[in-house]
CSV table of C-alpha atoms in Angstrom, one decimal:
chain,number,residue,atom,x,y,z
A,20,UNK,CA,27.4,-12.1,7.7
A,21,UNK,CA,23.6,-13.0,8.2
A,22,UNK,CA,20.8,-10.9,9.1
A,23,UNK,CA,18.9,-12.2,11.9
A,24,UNK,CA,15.8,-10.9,13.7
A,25,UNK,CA,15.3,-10.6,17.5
A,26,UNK,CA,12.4,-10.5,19.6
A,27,UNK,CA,11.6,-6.8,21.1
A,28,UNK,CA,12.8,-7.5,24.0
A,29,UNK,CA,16.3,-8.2,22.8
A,30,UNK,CA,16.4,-5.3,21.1
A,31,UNK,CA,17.8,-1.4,21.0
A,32,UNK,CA,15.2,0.6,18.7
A,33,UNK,CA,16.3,3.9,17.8
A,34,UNK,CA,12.8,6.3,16.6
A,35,UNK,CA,12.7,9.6,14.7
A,36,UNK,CA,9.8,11.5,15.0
A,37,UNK,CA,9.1,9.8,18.0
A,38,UNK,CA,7.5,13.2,20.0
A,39,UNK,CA,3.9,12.8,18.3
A,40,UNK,CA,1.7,10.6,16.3
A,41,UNK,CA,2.8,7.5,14.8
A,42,UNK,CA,6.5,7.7,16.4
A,43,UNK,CA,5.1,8.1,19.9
A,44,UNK,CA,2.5,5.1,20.1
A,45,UNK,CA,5.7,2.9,18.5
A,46,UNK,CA,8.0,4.1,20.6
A,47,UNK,CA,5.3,3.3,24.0
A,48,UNK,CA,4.5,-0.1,22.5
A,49,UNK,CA,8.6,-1.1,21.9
A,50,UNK,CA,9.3,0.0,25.3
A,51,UNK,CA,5.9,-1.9,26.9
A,52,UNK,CA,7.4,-5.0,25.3
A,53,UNK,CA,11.0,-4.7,27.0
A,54,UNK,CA,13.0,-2.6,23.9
A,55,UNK,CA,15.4,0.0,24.4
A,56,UNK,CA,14.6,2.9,22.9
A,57,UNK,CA,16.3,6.1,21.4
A,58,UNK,CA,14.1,8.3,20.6
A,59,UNK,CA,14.5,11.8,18.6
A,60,UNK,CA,12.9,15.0,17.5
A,61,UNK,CA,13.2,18.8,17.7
A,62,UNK,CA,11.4,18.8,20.9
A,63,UNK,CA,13.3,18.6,24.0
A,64,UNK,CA,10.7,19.2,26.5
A,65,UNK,CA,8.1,16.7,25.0
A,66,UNK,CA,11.1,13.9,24.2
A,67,UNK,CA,12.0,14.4,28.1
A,68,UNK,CA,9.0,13.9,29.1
A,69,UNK,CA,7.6,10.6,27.4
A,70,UNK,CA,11.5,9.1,28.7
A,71,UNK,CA,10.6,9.7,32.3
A,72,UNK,CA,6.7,7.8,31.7
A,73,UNK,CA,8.7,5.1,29.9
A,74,UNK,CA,11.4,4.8,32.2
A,75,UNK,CA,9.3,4.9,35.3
A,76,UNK,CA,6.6,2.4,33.9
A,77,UNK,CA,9.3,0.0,32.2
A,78,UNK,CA,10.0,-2.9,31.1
A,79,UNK,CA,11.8,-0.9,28.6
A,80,UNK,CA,14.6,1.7,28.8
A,81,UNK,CA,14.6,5.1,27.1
A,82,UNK,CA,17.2,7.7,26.3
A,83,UNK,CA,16.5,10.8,24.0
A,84,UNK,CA,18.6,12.4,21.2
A,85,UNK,CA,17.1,16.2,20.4
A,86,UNK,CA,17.4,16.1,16.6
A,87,UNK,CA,16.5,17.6,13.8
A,88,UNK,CA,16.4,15.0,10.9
A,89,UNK,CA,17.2,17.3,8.0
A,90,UNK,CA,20.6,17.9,9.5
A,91,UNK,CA,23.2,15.1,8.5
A,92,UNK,CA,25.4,15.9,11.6
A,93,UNK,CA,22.4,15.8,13.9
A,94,UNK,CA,21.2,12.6,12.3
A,95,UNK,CA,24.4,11.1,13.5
A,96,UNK,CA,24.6,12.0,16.4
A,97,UNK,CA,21.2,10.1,17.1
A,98,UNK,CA,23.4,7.3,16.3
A,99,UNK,CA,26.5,8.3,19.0
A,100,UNK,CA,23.8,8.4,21.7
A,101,UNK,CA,22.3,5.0,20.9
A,102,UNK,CA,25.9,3.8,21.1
A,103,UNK,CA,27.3,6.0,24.2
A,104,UNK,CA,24.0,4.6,25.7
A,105,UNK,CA,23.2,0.8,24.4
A,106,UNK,CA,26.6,-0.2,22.4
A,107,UNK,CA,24.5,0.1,19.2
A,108,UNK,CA,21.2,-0.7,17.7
A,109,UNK,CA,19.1,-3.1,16.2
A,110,UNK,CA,16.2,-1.4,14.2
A,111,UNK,CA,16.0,2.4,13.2
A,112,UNK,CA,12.8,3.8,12.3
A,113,UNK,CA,12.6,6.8,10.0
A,114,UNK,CA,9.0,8.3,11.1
A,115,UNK,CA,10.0,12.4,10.7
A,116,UNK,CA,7.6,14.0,9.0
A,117,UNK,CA,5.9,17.0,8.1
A,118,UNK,CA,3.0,18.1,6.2
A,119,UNK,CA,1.8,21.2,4.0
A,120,UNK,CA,-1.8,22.0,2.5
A,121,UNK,CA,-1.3,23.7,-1.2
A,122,UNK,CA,-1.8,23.9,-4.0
A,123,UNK,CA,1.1,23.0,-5.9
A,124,UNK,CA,1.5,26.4,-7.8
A,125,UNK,CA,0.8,27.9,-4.8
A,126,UNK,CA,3.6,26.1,-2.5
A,127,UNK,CA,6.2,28.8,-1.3
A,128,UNK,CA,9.5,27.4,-2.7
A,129,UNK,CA,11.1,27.2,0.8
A,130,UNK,CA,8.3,25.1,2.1
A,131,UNK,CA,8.7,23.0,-0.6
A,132,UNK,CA,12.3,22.6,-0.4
A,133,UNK,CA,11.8,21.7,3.3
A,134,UNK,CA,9.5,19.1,3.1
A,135,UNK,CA,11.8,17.3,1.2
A,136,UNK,CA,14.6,18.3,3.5
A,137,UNK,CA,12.6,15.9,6.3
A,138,UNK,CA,10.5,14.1,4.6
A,139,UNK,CA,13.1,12.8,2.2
A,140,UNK,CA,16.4,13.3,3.6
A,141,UNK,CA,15.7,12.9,6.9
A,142,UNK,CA,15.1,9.3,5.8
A,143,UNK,CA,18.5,9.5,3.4
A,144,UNK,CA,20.7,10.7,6.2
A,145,UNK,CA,19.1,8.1,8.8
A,146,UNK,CA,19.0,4.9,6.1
A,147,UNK,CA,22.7,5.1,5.5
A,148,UNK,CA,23.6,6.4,9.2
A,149,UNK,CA,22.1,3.0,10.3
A,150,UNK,CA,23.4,1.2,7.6
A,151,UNK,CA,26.7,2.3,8.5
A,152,UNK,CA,26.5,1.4,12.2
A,153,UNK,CA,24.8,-2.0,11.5
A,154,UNK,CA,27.0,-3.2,8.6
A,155,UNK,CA,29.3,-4.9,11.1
A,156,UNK,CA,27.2,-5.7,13.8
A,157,UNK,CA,26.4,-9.3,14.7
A,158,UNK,CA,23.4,-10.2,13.1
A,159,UNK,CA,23.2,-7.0,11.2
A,160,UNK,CA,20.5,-5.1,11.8
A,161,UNK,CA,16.8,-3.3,10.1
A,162,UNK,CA,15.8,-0.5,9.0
A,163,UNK,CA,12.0,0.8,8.6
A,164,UNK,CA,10.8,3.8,6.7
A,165,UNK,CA,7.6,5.1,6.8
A,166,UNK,CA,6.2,6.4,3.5
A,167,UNK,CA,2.7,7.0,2.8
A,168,UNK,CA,-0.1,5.6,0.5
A,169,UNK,CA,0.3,9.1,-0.9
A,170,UNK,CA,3.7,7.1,-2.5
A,171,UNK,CA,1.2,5.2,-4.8
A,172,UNK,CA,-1.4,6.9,-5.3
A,173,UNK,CA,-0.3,11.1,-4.8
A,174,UNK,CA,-3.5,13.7,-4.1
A,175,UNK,CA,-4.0,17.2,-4.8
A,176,UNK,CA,-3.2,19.5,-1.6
A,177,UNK,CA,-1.1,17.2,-0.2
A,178,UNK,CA,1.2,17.2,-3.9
A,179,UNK,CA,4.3,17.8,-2.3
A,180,UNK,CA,3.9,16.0,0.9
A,181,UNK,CA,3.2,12.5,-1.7
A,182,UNK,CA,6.5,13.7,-4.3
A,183,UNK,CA,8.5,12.8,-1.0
A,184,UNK,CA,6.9,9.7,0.1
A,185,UNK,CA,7.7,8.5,-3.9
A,186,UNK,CA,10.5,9.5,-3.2
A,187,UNK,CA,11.0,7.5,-0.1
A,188,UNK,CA,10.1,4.3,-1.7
A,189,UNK,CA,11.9,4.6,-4.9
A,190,UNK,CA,15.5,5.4,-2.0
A,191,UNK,CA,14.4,2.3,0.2
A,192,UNK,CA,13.6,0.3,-2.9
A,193,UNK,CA,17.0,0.7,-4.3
A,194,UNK,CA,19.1,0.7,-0.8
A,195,UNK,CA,17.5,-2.7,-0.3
A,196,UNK,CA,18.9,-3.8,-3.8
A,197,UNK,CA,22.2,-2.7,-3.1
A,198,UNK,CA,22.5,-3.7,0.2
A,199,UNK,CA,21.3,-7.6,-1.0
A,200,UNK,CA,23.8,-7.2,-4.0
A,201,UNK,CA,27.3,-5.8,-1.2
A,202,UNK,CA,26.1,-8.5,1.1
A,203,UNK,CA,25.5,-6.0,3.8
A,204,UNK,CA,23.2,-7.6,6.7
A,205,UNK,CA,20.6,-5.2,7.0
A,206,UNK,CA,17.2,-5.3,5.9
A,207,UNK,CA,15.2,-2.6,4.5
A,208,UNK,CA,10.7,-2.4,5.3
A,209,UNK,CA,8.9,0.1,4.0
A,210,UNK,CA,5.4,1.1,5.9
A,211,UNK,CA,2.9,3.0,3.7
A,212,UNK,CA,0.4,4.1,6.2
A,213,UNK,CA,-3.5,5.5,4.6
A,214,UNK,CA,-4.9,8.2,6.8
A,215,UNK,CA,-3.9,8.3,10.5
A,216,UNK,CA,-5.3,9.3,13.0
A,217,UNK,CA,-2.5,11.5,14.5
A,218,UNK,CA,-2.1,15.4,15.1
A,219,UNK,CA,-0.1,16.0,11.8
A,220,UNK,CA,-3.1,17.9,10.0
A,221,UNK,CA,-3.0,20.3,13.1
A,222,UNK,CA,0.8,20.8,13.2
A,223,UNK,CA,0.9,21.6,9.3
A,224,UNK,CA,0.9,24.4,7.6
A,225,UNK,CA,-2.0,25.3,5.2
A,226,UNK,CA,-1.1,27.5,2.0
A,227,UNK,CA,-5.7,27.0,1.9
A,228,UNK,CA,-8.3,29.4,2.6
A,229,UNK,CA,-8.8,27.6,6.1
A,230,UNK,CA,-7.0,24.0,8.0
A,231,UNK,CA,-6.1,21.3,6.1
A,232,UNK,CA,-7.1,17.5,7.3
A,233,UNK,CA,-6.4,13.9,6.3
A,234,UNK,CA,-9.0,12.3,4.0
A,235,UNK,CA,-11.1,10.0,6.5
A,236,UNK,CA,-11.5,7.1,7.0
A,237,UNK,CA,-8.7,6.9,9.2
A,238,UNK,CA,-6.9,4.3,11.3
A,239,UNK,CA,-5.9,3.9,14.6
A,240,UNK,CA,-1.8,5.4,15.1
A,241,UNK,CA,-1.8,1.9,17.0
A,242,UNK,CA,-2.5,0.0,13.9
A,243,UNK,CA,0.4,1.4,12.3
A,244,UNK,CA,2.7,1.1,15.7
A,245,UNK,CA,1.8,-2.8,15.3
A,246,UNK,CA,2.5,-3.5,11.9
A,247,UNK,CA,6.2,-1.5,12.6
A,248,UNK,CA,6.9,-3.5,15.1
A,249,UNK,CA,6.0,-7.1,13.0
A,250,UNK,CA,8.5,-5.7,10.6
A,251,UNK,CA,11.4,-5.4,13.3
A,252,UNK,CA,10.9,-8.9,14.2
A,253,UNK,CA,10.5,-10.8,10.8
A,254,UNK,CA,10.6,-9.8,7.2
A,255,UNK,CA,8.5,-7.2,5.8
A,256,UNK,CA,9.5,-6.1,2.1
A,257,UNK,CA,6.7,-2.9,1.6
A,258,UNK,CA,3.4,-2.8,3.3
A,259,UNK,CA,0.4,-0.8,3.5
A,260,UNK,CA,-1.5,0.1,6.5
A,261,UNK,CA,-5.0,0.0,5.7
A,262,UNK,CA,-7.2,-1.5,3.6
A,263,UNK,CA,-8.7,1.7,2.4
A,264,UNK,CA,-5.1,3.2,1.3
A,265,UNK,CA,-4.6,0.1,-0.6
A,266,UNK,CA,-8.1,-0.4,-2.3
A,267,UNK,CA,-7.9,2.8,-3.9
A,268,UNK,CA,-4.1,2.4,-5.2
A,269,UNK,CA,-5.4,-0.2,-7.3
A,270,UNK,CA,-8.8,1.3,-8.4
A,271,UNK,CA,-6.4,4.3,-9.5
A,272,UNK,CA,-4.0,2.0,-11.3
A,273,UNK,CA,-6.8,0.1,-13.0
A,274,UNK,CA,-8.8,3.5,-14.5
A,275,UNK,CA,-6.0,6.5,-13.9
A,276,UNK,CA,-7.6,8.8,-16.4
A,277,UNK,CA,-11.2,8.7,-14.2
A,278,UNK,CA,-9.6,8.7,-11.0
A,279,UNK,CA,-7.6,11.5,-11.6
A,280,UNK,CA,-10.3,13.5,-12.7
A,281,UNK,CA,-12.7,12.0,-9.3
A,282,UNK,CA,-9.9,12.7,-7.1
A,283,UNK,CA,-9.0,16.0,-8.2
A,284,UNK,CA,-12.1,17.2,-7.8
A,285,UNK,CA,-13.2,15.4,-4.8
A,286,UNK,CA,-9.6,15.6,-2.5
A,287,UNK,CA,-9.4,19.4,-2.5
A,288,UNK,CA,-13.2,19.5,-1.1
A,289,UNK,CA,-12.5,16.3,1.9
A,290,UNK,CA,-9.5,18.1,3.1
A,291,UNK,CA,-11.0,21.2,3.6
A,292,UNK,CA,-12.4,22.0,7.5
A,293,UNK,CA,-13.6,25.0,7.2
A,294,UNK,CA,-12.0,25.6,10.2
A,295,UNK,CA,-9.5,29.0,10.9
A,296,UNK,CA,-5.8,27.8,10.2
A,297,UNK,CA,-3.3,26.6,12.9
A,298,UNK,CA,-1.6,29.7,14.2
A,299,UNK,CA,1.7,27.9,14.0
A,300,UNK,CA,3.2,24.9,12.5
A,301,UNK,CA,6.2,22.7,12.8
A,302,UNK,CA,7.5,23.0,9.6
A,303,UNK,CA,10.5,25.2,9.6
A,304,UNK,CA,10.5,24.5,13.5
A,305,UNK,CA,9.5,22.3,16.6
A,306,UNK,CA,5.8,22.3,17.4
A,307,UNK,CA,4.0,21.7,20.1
A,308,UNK,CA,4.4,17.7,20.7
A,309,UNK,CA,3.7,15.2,23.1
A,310,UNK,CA,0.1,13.8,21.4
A,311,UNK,CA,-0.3,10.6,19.6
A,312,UNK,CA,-4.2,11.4,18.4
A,313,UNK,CA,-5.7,13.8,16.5
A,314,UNK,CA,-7.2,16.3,19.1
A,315,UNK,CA,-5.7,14.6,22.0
A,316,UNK,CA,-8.4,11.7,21.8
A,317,UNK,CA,-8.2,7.7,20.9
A,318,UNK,CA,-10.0,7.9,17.5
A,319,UNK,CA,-9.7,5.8,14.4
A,320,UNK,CA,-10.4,2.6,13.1
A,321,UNK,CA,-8.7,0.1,15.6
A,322,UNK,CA,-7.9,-2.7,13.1
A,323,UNK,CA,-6.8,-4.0,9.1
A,324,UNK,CA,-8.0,-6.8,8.3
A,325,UNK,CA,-6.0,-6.2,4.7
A,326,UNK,CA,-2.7,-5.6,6.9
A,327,UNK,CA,-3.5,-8.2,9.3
A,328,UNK,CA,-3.7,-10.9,6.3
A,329,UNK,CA,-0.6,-9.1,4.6
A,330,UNK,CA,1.5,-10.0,7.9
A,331,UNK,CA,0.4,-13.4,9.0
A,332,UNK,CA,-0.5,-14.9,5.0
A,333,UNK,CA,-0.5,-18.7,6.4
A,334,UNK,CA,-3.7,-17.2,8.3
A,335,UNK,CA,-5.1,-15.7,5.2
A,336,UNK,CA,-4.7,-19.1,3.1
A,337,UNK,CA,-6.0,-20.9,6.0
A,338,UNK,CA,-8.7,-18.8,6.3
A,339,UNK,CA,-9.0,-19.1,2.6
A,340,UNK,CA,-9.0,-22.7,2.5
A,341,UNK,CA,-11.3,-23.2,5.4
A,342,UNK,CA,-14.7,-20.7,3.6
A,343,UNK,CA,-13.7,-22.7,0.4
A,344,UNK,CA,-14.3,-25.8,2.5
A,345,UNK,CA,-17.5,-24.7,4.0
A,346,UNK,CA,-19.0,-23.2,0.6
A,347,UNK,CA,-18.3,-26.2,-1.3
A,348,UNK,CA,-19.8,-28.7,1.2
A,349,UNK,CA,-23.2,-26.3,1.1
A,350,UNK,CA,-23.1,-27.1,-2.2
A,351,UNK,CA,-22.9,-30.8,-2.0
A,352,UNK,CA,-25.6,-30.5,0.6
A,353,UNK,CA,-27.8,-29.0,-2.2
């Protein structure tokens, strides 16, 4: 059986995670372009909600599964309502996630076990819960995880949050293998987006003196929804979001020894507010959701040039080709 793509408005997209941040503006921006969407998260009120904007602004359709993604039972049953509701699905993004602030000798146990219990198996149970359900359908089907640049290139503070975005890529990385190797139709993307712009500094938990944030400069959550959405329409292996997040992978694989000396020195120093820490988080339980910015307000960088090129390379050649052009007939001109 082939896997074949579909434009969004052919399509039934299923979203964890899709109550705040990154999962929210994807969801919005599916449903704008005439998707159905599923969306799921521990938060009832807020998933309610953002159904009745999307379904009384349309094009799209929206139906809500109240989930929480470290539970294998509850993770399929995401599925059941995407099927009850749609007969099925074509793209399921993994987005859950959640976010602590510690030192690493100074992460409680329980809160590290839990991270992983979303950020990793959240995207374990969903993966092969999709891969189940789209094995068999016509024209198979995709799935999208979201990891982080922290997969690449991990940071103090945030040490256990980046162990389960490695962890993310080094699952999807292998699913993909296998499922090329059983000749199961369903393609696997991984997003690594750099800092975003979205309220999961405020919803997580800080084991700090005061608030943990994200290391600026950060992006747009829109930038992110966009390049999601490219990669459940057309192939898209692993991607990063960012130009930043990627430029500094590679400085930190090029001199590891110096960067891990700069960044551990200068990470636990940017990620400190100064600010009194959150009075609750949504770690262990469902926050307070419904936002897709940071403080409630459009903020961010509003375009990647690097993801842009990474997306649409016959752009980037061109491009390429075209100042080659130019600088070489200056020179001629000389």
């Amino acid at each position: 059986m082939e896997h074949r793509y579909k434009p969004l408005d052919r399509q039934t997209i299923v979203v964890t995670g899709a109550s705040s941040g990154i999962g929210l503006a994807t969801a919005r921006r599916a449903a704008r372009s005439g998707a159905q969407v599923v969306l799921a998260s521990r938060s009832e009120e807020a998933l309610r909600k953002i159904c009745d904007e999307i379904n009384n602004s349309g094009p799209g359709r929206a139906v809500y599964a109240v989930a929480d993604v470290g539970d294998e039972v509850q993770v399929q049953n995401i599925a059941e309502v995407a099927v009850k509701e749609f007969g099925g699905f074509d793209t399921w993004i993994n987005d859950a996630g959640v976010v602590v602030f510690a030192e690493l000798r100074k992460l409680p146990t329980k809160d590290h076990e839990r991270l992983f219990q979303t950020n990793y198996f959240g995207i374990v149970f969903g993966s092969l819960t999709a891969v189940e359900h789209m094995r068999n359908r016509l024209g198979g089907g995709t799935i999208i995880n979201i990891a982080s640049t922290n997969a690449d290139m991990p940071v103090p503070i945030l040490g256990g949050y980046s162990a389960t975005k490695a962890a993310v890529k080094a699952f999807s990385d292998v699913l993909r293998m296998e499922l090329l190797e059983q000749d199961i139709p369903v393609a696997v993307s991984v997003v690594k987006p750099s800092g975003i712009a979205t309220p999961i500094s405020e919803h997580g938990l800080s084991h700090m003196e005061d608030r943990g944030k994200v290391m600026p400069p950060l992006y747009d959550p829109e930038v992110v929804a966009r390049t999601i959405l490219a990669a459940a329409q057309r192939p898209v292996r692993n991607i990063t979001v960012g130009g930043t997040g990627r430029f500094t992978s590679i400085a930190r694989s090029l001199v590891p020894g110096l960067a891990d000396r700069a960044i551990g020195w200068l990470l636990p120093r940017v990620q400190s507010t100064g600010l009194p820490k959150m009075p609750d988080s949504n770690l262990h339980s469902a926050g307070e959701d419904g936002q897709v910015y940071l403080s409630g307000q459009r903020q961010g960088l509003r375009a990647s040039p690097y993801t842009r090129a990474r997306l649409h390379p016959n752009l980037a050649v061109g491009a390429t080709i075209g100042l080659a052009a130019l600088f070489l007939m200056s020179q001629r001109r000389r």
